[in-house]
PDB file of C-alpha atoms in Angstrom:
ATOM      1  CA  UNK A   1     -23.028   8.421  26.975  1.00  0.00           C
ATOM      2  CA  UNK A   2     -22.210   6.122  23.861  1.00  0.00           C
ATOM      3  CA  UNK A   3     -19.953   2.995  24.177  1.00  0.00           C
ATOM      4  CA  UNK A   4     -17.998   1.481  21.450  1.00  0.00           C
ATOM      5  CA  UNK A   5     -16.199  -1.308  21.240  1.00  0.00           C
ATOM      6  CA  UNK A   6     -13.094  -1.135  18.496  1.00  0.00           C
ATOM      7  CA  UNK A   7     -11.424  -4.494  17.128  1.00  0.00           C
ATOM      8  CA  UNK A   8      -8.452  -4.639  15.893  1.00  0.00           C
ATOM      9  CA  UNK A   9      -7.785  -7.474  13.690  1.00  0.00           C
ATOM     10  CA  UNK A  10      -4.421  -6.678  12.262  1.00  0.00           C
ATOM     11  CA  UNK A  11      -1.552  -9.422  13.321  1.00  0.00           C
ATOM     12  CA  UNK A  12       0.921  -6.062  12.851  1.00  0.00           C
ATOM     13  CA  UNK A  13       1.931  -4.375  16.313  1.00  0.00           C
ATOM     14  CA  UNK A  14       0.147  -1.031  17.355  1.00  0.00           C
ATOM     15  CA  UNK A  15       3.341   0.536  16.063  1.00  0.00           C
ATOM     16  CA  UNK A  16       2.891  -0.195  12.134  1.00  0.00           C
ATOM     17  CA  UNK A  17      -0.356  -1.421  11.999  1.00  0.00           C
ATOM     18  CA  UNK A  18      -2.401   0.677   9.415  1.00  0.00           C
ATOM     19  CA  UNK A  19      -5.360  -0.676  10.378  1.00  0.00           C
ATOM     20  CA  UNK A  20      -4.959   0.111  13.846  1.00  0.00           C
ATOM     21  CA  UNK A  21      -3.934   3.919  12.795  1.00  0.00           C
ATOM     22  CA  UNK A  22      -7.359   3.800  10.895  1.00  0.00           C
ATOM     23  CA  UNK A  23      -9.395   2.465  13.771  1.00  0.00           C
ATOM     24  CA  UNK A  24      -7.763   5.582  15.913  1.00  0.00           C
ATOM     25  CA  UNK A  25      -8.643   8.592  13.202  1.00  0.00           C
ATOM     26  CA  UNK A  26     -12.289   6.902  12.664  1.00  0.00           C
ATOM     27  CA  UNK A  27     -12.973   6.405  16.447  1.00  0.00           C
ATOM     28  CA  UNK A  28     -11.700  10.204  16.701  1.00  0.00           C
ATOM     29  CA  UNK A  29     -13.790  11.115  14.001  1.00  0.00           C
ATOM     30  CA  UNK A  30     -17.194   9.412  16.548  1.00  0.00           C
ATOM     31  CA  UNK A  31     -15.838  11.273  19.640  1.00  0.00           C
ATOM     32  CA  UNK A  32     -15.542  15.070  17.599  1.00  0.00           C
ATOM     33  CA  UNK A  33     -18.816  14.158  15.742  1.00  0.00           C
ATOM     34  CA  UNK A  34     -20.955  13.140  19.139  1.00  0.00           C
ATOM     35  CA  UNK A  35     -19.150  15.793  21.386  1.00  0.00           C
ATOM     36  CA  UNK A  36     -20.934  18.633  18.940  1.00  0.00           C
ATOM     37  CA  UNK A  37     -24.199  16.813  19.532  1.00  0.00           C
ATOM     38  CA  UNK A  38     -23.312  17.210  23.584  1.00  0.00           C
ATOM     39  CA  UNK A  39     -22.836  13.113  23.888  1.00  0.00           C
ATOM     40  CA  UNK A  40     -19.719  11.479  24.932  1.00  0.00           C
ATOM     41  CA  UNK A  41     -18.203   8.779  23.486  1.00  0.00           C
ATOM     42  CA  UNK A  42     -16.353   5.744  25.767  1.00  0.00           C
ATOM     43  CA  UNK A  43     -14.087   3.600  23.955  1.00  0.00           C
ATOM     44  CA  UNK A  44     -13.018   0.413  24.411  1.00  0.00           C
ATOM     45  CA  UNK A  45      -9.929  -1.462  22.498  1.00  0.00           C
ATOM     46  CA  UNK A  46      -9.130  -4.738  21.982  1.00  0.00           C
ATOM     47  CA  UNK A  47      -6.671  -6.295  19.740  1.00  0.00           C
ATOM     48  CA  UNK A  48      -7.279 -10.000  18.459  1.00  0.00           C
ATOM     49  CA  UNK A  49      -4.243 -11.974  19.397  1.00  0.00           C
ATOM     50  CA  UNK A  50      -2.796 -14.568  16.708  1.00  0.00           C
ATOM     51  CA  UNK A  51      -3.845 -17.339  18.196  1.00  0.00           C
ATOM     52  CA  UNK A  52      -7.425 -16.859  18.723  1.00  0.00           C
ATOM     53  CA  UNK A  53      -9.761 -19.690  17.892  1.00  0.00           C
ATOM     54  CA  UNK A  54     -12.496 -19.603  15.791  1.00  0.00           C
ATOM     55  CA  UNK A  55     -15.657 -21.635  16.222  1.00  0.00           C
ATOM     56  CA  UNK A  56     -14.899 -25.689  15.822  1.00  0.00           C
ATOM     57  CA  UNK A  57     -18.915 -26.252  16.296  1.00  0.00           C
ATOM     58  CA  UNK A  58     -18.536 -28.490  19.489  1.00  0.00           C
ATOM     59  CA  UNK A  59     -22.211 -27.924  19.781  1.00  0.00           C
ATOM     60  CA  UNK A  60     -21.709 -27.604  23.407  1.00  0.00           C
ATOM     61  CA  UNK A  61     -22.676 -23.994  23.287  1.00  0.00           C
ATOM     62  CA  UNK A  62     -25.043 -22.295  25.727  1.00  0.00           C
ATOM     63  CA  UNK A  63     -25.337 -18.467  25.523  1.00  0.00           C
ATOM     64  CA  UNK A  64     -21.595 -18.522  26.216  1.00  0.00           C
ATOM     65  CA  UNK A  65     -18.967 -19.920  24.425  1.00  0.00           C
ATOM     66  CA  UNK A  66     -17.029 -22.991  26.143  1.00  0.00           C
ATOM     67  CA  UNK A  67     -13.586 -21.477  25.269  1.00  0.00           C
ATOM     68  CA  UNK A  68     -12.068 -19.408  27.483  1.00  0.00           C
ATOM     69  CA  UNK A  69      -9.976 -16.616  26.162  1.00  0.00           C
ATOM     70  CA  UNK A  70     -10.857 -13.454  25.531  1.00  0.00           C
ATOM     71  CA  UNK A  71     -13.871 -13.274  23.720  1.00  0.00           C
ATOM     72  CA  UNK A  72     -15.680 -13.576  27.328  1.00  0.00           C
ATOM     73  CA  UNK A  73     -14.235 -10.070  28.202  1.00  0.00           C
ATOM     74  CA  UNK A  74     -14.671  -8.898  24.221  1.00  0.00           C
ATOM     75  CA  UNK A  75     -18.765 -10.206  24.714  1.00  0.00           C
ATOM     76  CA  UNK A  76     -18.829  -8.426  28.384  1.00  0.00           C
ATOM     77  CA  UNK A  77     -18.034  -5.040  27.032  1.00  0.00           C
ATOM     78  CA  UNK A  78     -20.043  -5.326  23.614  1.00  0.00           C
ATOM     79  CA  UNK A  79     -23.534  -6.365  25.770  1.00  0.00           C
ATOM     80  CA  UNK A  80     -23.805  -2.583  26.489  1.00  0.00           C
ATOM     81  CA  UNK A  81     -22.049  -0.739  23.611  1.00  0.00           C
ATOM     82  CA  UNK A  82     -24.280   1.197  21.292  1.00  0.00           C
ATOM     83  CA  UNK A  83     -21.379   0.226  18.387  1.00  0.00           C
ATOM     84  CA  UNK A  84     -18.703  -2.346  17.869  1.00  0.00           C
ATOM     85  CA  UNK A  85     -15.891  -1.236  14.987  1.00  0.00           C
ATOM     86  CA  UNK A  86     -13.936  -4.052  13.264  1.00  0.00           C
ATOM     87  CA  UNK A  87     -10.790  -3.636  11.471  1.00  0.00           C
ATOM     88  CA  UNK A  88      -9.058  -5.863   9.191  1.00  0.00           C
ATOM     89  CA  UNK A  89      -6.353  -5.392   6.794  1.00  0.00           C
ATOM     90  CA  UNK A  90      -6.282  -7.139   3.724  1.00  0.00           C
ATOM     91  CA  UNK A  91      -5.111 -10.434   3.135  1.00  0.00           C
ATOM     92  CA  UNK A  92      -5.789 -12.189  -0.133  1.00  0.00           C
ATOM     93  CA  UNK A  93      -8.511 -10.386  -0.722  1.00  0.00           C
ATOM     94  CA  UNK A  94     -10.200 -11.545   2.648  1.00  0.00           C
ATOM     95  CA  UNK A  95     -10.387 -10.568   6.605  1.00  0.00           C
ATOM     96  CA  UNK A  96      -7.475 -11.924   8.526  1.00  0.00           C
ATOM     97  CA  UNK A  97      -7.668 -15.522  10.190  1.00  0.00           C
ATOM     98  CA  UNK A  98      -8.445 -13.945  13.705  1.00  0.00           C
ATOM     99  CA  UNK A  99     -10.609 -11.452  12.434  1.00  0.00           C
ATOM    100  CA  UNK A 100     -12.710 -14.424  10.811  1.00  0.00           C
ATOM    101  CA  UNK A 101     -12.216 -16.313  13.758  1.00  0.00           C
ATOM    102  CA  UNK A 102     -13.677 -13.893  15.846  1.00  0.00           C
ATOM    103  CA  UNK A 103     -17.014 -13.341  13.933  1.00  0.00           C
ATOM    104  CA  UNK A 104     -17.041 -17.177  13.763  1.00  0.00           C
ATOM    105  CA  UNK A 105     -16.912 -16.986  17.400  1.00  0.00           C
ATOM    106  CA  UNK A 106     -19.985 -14.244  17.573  1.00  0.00           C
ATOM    107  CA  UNK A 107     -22.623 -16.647  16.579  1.00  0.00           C
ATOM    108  CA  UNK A 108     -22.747 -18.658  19.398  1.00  0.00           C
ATOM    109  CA  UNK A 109     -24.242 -15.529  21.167  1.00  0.00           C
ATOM    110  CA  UNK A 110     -26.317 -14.542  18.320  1.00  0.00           C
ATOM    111  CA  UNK A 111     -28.057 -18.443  17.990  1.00  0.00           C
ATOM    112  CA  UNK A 112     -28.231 -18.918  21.673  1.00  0.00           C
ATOM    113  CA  UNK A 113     -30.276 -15.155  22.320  1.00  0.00           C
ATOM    114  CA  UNK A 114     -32.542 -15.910  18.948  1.00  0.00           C
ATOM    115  CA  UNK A 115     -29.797 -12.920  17.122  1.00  0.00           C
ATOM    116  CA  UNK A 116     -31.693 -10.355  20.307  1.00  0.00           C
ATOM    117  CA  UNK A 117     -27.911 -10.168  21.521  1.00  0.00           C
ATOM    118  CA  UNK A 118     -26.686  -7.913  18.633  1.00  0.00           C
ATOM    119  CA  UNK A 119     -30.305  -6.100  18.062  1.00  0.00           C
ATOM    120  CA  UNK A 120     -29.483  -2.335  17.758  1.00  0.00           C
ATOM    121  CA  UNK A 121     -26.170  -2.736  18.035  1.00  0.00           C
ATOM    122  CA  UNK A 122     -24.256  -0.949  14.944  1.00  0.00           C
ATOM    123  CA  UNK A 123     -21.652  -2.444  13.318  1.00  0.00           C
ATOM    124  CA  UNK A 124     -18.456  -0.309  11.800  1.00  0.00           C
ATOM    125  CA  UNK A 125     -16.572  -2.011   9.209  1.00  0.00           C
ATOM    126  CA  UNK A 126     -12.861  -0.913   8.405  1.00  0.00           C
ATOM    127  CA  UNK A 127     -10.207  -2.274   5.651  1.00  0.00           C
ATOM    128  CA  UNK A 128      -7.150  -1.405   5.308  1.00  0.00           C
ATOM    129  CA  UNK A 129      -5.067  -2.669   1.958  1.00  0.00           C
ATOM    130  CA  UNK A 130      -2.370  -1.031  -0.047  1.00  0.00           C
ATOM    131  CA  UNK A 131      -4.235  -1.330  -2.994  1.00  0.00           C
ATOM    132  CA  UNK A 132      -6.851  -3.306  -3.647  1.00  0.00           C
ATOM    133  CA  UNK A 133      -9.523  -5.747  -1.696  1.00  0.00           C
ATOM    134  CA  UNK A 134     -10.918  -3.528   0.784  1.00  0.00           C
ATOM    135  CA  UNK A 135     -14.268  -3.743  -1.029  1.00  0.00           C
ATOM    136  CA  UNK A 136     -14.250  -7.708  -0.685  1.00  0.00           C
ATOM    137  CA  UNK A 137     -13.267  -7.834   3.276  1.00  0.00           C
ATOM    138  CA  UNK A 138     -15.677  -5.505   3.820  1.00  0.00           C
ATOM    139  CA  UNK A 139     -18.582  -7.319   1.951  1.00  0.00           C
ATOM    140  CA  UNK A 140     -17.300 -10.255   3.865  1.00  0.00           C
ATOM    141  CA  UNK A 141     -17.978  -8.609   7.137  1.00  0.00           C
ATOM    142  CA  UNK A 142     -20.749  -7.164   6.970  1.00  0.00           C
ATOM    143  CA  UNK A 143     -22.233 -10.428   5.315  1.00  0.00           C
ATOM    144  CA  UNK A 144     -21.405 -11.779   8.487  1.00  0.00           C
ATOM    145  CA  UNK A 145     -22.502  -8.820  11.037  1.00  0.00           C
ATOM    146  CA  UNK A 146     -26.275  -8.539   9.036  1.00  0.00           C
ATOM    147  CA  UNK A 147     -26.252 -12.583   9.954  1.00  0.00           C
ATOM    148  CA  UNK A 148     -25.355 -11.919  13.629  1.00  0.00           C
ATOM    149  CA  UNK A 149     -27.714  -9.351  13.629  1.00  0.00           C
ATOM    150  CA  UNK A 150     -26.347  -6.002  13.579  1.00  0.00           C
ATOM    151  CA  UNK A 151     -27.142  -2.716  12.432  1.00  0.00           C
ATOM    152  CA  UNK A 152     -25.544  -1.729   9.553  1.00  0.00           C
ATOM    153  CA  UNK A 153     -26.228   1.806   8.322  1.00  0.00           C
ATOM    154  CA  UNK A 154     -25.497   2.220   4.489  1.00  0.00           C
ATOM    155  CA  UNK A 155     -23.307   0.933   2.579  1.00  0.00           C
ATOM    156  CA  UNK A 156     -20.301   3.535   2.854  1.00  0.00           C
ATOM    157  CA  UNK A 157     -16.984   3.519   4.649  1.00  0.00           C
ATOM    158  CA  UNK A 158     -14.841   6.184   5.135  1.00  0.00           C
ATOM    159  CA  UNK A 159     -11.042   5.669   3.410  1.00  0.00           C
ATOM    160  CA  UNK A 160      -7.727   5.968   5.188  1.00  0.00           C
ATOM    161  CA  UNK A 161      -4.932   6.242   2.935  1.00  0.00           C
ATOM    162  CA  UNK A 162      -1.268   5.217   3.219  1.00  0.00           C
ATOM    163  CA  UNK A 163       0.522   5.681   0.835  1.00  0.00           C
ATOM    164  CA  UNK A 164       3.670   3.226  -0.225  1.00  0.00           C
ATOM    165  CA  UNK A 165       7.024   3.872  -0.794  1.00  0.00           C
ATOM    166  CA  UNK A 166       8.415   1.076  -2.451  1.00  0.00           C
ATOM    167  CA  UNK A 167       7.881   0.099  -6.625  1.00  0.00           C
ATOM    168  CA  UNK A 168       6.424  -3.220  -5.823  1.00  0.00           C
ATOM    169  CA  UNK A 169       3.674  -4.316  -8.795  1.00  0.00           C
ATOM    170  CA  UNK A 170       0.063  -4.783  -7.020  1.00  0.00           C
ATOM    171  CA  UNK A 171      -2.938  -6.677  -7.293  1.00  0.00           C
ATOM    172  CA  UNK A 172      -3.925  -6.017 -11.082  1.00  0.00           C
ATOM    173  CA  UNK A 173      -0.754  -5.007 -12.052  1.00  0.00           C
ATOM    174  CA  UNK A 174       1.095  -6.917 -14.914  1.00  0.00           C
ATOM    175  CA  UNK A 175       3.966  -4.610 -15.662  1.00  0.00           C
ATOM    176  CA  UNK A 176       5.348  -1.309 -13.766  1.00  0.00           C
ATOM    177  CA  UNK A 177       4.045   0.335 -16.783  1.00  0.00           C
ATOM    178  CA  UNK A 178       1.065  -0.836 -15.361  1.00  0.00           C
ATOM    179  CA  UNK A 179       1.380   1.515 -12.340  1.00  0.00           C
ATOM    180  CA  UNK A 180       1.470   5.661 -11.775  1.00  0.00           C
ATOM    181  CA  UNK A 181       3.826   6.120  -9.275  1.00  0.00           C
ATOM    182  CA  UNK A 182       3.344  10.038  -7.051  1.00  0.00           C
ATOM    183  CA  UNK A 183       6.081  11.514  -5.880  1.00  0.00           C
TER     184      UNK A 183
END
């Protein structure tokens, strides 16, 4: 049996949250694609809450991080997962705040067990953006999973697509005769 672990770092409820909708048709995608190979796939979710804190380099650390919140049950299930899946929307152009405050919060782990922690492990990178930046909050994550010491296989990602139903001008966009808008 396979275990991942899927993060969802979208502040949006379940209910409207692209990114979580993207997480759900990719980790799909994993079960259909390992039950043909006879393997089954065991998921489990976790959403970032709001609040999380990222690392404030108390250098305190042992193998554990000192705060207690969730991470400890996040780094419970990840020590025997075969994959971990993080998804972000796109803000600015970056990750959200919790979803940089939780890879922040990774490399206490990844110092304290020499980066062993993470060995083999294969990192799944998702974006979700209604137009543009997906490209740069992925770079930024896996930039940060190759440092923790993840496997990263390619450099592909699979798309999910939205589309948007309002005229709003996006990123790029200096006039609506700028944009193509599909019925």
């Amino acid at each position: 049996m396979k275990k991942i672990v899927i993060i969802n770092g979208s502040p949006n409820p379940n209910s409207i949250s692209n990114t979580y909708k993207a997480l759900v048709a990719y980790n799909k995608y994993l079960e259909k694609k390992y039950a043909a190979e006879g393997e089954e796939l065991k998921s489990v979710y976790f959403k970032l809450p709001g609040d999380l804190r990222g690392c404030n380099d108390c250098r305190t650390c042992s193998v554990d991080c000192n705060l207690k919140d969730v991470m400890q049950e996040i780094m419970n299930e990840i020590a025997d997962a075969d994959f971990v899946m993080i998804g972000s929307p796109v803000y600015l152009d970056m990750p959200t705040a919790q979803t940089v405050a939780f890879l922040t919060r990774l490399n206490c782990k990844a110092e304290n067990t020499n980066r062993e922690f993470f060995k083999g492990k294969k990192a799944l990178l998702v974006a979700t953006a209604y137009c543009s930046g997906t490209k740069s909050v992925i770079h930024t994550m896996m930039g940060a999973c190759e440092m923790l010491g993840f496997d990263i296989d390619g450099r592909s990602s699979r798309e999910y697509i939205s589309s948007w139903h309002d005229k709003k001008l996006r990123g790029g966009m200096n006039s609506k005769t700028d944009a193509i808008y599909l019925s």
